[in-house]
XYZ file of C-alpha atoms in Angstrom:
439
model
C -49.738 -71.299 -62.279
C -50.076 -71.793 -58.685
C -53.101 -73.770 -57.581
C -53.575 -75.007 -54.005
C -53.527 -78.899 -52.731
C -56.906 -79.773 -51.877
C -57.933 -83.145 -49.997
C -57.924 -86.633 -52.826
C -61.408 -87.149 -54.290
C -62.867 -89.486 -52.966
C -62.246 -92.932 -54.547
C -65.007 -94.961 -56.253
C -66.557 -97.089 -54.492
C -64.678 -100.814 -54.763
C -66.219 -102.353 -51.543
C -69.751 -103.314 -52.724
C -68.530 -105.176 -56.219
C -65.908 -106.385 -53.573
C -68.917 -108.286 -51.976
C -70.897 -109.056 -54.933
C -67.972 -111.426 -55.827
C -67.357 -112.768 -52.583
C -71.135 -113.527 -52.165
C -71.362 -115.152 -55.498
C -68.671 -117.229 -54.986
C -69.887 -118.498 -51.569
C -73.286 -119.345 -53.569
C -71.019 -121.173 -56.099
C -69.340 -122.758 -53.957
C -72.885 -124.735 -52.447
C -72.375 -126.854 -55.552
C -69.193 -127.927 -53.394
C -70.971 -129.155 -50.552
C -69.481 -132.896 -49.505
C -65.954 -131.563 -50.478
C -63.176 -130.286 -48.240
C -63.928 -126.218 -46.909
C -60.224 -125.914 -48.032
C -61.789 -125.802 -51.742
C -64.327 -123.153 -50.661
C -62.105 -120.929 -49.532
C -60.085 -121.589 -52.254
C -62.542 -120.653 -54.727
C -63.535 -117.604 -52.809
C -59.629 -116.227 -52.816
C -59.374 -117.171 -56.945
C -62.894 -115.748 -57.308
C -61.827 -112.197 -55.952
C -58.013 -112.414 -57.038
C -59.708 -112.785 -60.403
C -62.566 -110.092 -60.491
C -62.361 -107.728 -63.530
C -60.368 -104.340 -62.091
C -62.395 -101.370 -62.991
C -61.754 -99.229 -65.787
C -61.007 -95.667 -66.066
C -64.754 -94.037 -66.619
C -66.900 -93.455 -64.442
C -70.124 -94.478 -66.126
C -69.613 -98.410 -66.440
C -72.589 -100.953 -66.771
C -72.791 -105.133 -66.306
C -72.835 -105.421 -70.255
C -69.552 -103.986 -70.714
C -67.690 -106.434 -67.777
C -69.855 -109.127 -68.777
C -67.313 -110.934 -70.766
C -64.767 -110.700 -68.286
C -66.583 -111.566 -65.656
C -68.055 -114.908 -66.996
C -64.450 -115.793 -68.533
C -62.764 -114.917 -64.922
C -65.073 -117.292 -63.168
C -65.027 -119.986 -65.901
C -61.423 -120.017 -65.457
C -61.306 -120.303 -61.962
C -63.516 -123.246 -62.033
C -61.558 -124.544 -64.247
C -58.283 -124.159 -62.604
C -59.850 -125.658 -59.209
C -61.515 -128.842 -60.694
C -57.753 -129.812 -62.771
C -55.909 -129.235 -59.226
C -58.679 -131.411 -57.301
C -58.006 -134.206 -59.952
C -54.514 -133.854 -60.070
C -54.021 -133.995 -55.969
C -57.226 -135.892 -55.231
C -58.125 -138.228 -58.434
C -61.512 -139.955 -55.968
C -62.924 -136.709 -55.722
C -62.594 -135.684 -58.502
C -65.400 -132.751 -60.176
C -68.185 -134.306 -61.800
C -69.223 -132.099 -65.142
C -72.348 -131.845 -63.356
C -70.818 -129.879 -60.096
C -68.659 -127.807 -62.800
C -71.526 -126.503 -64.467
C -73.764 -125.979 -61.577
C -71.168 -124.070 -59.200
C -69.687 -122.517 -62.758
C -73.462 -121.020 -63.992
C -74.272 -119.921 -60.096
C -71.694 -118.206 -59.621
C -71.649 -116.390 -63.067
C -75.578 -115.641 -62.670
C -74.981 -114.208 -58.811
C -71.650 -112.215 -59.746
C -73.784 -110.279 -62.782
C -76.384 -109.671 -60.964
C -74.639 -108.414 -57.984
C -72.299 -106.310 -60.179
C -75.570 -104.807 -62.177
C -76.874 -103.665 -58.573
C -73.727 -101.884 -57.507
C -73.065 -99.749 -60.845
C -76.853 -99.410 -61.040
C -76.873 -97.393 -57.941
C -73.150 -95.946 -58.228
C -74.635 -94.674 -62.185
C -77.475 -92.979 -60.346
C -75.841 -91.062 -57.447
C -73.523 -90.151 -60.227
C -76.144 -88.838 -62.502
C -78.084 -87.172 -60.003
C -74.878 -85.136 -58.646
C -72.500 -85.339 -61.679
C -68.768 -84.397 -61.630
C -67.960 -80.459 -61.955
C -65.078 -79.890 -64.623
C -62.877 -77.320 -66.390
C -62.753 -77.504 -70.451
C -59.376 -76.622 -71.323
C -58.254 -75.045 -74.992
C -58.928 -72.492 -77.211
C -62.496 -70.629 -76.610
C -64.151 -71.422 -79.559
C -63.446 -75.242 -79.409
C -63.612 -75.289 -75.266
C -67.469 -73.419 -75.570
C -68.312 -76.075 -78.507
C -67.468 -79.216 -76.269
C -68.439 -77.602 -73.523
C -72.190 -77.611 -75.116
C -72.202 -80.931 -76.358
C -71.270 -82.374 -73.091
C -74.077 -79.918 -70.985
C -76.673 -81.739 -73.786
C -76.169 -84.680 -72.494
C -76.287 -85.058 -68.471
C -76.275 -88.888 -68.751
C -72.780 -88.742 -68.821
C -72.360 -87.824 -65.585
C -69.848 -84.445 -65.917
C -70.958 -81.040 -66.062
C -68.444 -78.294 -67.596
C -68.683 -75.393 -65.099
C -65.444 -73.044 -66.834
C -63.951 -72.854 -69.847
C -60.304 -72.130 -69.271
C -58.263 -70.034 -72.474
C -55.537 -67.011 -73.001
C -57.730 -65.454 -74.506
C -61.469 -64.705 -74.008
C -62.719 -65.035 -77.602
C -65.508 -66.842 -79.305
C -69.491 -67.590 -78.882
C -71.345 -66.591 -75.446
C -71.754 -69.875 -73.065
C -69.507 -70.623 -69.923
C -67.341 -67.730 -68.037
C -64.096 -68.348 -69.370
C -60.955 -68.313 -67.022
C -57.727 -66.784 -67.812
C -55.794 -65.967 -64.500
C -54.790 -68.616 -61.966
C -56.696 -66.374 -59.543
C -59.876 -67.579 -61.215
C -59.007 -70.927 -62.103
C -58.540 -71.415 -57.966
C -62.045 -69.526 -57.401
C -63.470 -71.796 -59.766
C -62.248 -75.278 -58.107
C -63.019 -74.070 -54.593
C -66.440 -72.770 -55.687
C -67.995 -75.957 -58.043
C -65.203 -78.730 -56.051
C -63.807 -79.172 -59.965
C -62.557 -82.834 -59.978
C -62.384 -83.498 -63.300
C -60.261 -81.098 -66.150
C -60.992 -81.734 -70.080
C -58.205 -80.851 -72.757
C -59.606 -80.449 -76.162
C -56.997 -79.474 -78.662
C -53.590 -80.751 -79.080
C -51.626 -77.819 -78.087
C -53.005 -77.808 -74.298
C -50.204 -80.301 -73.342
C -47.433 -77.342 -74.275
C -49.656 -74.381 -73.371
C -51.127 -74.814 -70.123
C -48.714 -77.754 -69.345
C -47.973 -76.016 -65.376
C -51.415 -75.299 -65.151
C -52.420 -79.350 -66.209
C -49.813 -80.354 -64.150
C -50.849 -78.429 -61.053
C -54.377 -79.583 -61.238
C -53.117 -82.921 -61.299
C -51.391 -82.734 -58.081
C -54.819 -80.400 -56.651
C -56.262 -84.158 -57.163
C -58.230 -83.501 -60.828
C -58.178 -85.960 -63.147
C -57.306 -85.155 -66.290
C -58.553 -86.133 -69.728
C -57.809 -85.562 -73.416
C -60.995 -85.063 -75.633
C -60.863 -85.410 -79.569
C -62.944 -82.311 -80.540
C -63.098 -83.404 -84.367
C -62.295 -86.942 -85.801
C -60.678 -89.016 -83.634
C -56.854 -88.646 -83.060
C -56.251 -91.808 -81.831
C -58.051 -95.134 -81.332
C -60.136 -94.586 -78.017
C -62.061 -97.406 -75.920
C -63.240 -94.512 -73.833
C -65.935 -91.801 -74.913
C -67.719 -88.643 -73.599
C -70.736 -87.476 -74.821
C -69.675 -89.065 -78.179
C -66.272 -87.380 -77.876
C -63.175 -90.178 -78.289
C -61.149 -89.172 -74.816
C -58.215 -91.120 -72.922
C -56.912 -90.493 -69.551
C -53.958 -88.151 -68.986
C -51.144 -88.429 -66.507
C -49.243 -85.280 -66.323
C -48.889 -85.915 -62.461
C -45.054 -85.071 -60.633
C -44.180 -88.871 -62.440
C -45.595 -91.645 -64.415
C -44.771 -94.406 -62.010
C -43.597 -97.733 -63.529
C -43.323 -101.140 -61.652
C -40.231 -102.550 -60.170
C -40.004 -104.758 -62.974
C -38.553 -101.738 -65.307
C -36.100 -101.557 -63.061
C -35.248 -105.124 -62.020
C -34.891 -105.355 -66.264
C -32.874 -102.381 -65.990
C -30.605 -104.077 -63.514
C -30.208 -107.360 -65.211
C -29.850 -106.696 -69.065
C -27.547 -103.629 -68.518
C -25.651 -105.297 -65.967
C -25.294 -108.503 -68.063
C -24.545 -106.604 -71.005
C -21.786 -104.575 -69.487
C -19.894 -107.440 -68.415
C -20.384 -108.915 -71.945
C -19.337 -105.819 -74.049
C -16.442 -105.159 -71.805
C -13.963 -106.951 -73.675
C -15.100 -104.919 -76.590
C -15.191 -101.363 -74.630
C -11.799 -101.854 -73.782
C -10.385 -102.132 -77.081
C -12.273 -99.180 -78.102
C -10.918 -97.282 -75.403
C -7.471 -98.114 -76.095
C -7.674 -97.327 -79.917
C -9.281 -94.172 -78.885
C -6.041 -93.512 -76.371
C -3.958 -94.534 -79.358
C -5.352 -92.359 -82.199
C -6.578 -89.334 -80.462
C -4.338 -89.132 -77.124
C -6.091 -88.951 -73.622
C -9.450 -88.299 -72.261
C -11.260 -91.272 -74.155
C -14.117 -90.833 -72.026
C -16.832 -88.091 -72.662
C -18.744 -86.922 -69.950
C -21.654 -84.045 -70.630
C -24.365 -83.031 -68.517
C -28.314 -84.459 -69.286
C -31.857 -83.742 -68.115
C -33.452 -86.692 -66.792
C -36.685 -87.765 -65.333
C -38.327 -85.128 -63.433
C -35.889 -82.060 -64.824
C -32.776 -83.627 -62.617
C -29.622 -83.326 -64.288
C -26.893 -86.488 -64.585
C -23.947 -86.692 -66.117
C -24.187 -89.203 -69.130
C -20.656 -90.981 -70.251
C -19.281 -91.888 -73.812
C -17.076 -93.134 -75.610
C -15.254 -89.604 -77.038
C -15.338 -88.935 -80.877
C -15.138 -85.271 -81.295
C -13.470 -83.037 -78.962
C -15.071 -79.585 -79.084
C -13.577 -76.647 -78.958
C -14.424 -75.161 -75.622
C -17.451 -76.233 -72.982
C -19.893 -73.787 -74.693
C -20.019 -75.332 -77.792
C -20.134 -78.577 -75.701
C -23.037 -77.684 -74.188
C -24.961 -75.439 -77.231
C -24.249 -77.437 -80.839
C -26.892 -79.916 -81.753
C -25.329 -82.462 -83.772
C -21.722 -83.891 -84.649
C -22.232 -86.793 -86.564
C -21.358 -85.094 -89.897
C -17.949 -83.363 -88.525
C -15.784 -83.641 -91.341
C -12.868 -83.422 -89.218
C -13.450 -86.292 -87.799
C -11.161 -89.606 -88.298
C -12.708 -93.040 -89.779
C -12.412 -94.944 -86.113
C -14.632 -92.800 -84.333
C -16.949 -92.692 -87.316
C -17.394 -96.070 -86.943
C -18.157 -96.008 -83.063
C -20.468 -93.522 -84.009
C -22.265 -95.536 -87.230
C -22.696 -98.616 -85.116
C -23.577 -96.685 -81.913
C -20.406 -98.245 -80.176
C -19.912 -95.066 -78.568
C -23.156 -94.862 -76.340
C -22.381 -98.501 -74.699
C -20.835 -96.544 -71.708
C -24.483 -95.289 -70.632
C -24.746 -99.200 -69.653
C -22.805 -98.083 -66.659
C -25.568 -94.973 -66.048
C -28.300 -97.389 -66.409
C -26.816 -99.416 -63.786
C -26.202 -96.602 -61.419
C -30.143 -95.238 -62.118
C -29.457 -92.227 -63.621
C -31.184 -93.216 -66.871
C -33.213 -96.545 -68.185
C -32.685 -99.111 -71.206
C -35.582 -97.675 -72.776
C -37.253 -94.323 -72.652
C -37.301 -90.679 -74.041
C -33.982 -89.767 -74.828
C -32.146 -87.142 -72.810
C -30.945 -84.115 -73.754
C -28.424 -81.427 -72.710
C -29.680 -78.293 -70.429
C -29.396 -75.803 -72.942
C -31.468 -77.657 -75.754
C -34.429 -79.025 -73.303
C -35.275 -75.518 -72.237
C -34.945 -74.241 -76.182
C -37.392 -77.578 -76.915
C -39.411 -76.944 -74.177
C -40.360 -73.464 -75.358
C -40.731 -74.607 -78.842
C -42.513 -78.051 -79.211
C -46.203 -79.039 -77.349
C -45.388 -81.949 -75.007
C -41.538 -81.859 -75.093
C -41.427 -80.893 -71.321
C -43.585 -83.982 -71.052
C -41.074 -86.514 -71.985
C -39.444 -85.935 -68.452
C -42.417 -88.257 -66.856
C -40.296 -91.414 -67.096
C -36.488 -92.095 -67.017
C -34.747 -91.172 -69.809
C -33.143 -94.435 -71.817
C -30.234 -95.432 -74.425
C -33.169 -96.563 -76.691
C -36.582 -95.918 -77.286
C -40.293 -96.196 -79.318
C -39.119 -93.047 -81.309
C -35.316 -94.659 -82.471
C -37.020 -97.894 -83.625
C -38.858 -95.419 -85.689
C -35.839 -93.817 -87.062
C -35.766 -90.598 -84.854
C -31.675 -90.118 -84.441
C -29.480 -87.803 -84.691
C -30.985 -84.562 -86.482
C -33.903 -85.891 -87.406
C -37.729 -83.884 -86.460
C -37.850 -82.712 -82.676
C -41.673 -82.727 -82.515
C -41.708 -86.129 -83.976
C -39.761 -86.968 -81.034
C -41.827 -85.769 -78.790
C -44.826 -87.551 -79.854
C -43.334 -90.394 -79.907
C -42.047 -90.491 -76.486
C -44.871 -89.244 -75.314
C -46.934 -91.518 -76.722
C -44.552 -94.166 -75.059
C -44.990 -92.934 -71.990
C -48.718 -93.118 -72.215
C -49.242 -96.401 -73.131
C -46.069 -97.973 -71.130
C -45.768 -101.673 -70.460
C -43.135 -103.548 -69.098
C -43.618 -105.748 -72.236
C -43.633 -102.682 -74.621
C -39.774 -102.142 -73.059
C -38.683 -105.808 -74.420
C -40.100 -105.683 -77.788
C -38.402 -101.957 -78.167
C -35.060 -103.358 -76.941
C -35.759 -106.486 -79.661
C -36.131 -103.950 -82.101
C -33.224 -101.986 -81.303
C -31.105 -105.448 -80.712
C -32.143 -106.366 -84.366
C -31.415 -103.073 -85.503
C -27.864 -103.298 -84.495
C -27.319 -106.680 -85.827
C -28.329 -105.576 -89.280
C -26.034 -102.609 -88.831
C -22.974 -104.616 -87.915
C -23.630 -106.915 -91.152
C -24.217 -104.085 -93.800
């Protein structure tokens, strides 16, 4: 569903709680006074590098950041009065300079902070975001309620957007693009709630294209919560979506990419090469399978194996699902297959970028459109690179195992990715093979 680019919202804010931190370090810093400026400025650059980053609600008060706040400064107090001993032993921190410049600082900081998201929680309140509910009619008009009874949270539903115009009287419900576009221009929509599981494969386009209008998008829990939530909305458990063009990752996914893949290849060739000539020896040439994927974004790559199963023509290539019960085939390539020998070529296609170490894995052309049609969220999994291993093999998912299982999983990968999340999956999936190989 087409819906037209509009100019970015307009970012919260960061300037003023910028300041408050700067200022209160500055006032901490008096309990310097008699020391070197280098150490005031020092303090200044660890107070901000340190300052709590905001979270993803809007609607955020001193109580919640108080922790972090107090523990950020502590630390950098901390840190500054072991390197002054350390380079400077005669002047040295007294306690009573520590906890003076420590409990200043902390005292300024909180009550600068309070000040900014006081006044940020009541221009918010007083003009409160205009959003879209998202889902079937019955559920959409419910949540839609709720949230409308309580204006302190600072969003007001203004559509509800459905196929099908059913259920109890309360918001105009949307069901062409044509409206959906009336209704951003008209109330300047910046905020989209999804409120029943199935939105992700239903209205996926339409989420995805309200992403990239500049909404932000958010998942609500209509009943019991689906999922632990830190984040809540008018009582509802909700977590930020990110159904934008891509979920961007750091450099360090690929960097890891690079390294392990690249370190592993040279390690593993030895064994590849016997493979391959065993392969030449038992089942003749061509011991290298090459099959078009779907990777991130929709692109298609070309994804290499070791071959163990030659099918009969390139439509049965591209259209069956699953060979690892072929009864024609011999013991050797059984065995590349049991041990996953046979997928240590796609080292080379993580090198080269077309794919990742971990992530959802791909799929052929034929069976990602069939998926897509079929299971909520499987046209989702194409956020990230796809990988040799991911969160939903650790769990078991291979071969011809549940599709919408899949899905969640990877999905729920995606999500919640961390770089660190990537090295405990390829742990698991290291230890998995070892235990393989002995059994």
């Amino acid at each position: 569903m087409p819906v037209r680019r509009r100019p970015p919202a307009r970012p919260p804010v960061l300037l003023p709680l910028l300041l408050a931190d700067a200022a209160a370090a500055l006032l901490g810093s008096l309990a310097l006074l008699g020391h070197r400026p280098l150490l005031l400025a020092l303090l200044v650059a660890v107070s901000i590098l340190l300052r709590p980053h905001r979270p993803p609600r809007r609607l955020h008060g001193m109580l919640d950041e108080l922790p972090a706040v107090c523990g950020r400064i502590a630390l950098g107090w901390l840190g500054l009065a072991t390197l002054v001993a350390a380079l400077a032993p005669g002047q040295a921190l007294t306690p009573h300079t520590l906890a003076l410049g420590t409990a200043t600082q902390m005292t300024a900081a909180c009550a600068g902070r309070a000040l900014v998201h006081r006044r940020r929680r009541t221009l918010l309140l007083r003009r409160p975001r205009a959003a879209l509910v998202i889902g079937p009619a019955p559920v959409a008009q419910r949540v839609a309620a709720a949230i409308l009874r309580h204006p302190g949270c600072g969003t007001r539903p203004v559509g509800v957007v459905a196929a099908v115009p059913e259920g109890p009287d309360g918001l105009p419900v949307l069901t062409t693009g044509e409206e959906v576009q009336r209704a951003l221009i008209q109330n300047g929509v910046r905020d989209v709630l999804a409120v029943h599981p199935g939105v992700r494969g239903e209205h996926g386009p339409l989420l995805r294209a309200l992403a990239e209008s500049g909404c932000a998008l958010w998942e609500l829990d209509a009943d019991s919560p689906a999922h632990p939530a830190g984040e809540h909305l008018a009582g509802f458990a909700c977590r930020r979506l990110e159904l934008g063009p891509g979920r961007r990752t750091s450099p360090g996914k690929r960097l890891l990419d690079v390294t392990l893949a690249g370190l592993a290849l040279l390690a593993v060739s030895p064994l590849l090469l016997v493979c391959a000539l065993a392969l030449r020896l038992i089942e003749g040439p061509g011991v290298v399978f090459r099959q078009e994927r779907i990777g991130k974004d929709g692109r298609p790559f070309t994804l290499l194996k070791l071959r163990t199963h030659r099918p009969v023509d390139e439509t049965e290539s591209a259209t069956r699902w699953s060979v690892a019960g072929e009864h024609g085939m011999n013991g050797f390539c059984r065995f590349l297959r049991r041990h996953s020998l046979d997928e240590l070529l796609q080292l080379w296609n993580v090198v080269r970028g077309d794919m990742s170490l971990v992530g959802p894995r791909p799929e052929r052309p034929f069976f990602v459109t069939q998926f897509s049609q079929t299971y909520p969220g499987y046209a989702a999994r194409h956020r990230m690179p796809t990988g040799i291993t991911g969160l939903a093999q650790i769990h078991g998912l291979r071969g011809n195992t549940s599709i919408e299982d899949r899905a969640r999983f990877d999905n729920a990968y995606i999500d919640n990715w961390t770089l660190w999340q990537d090295i405990c999956i390829l742990l698991r999936t290291a230890t998995a093979l070892v235990r393989s190989a002995g059994s």
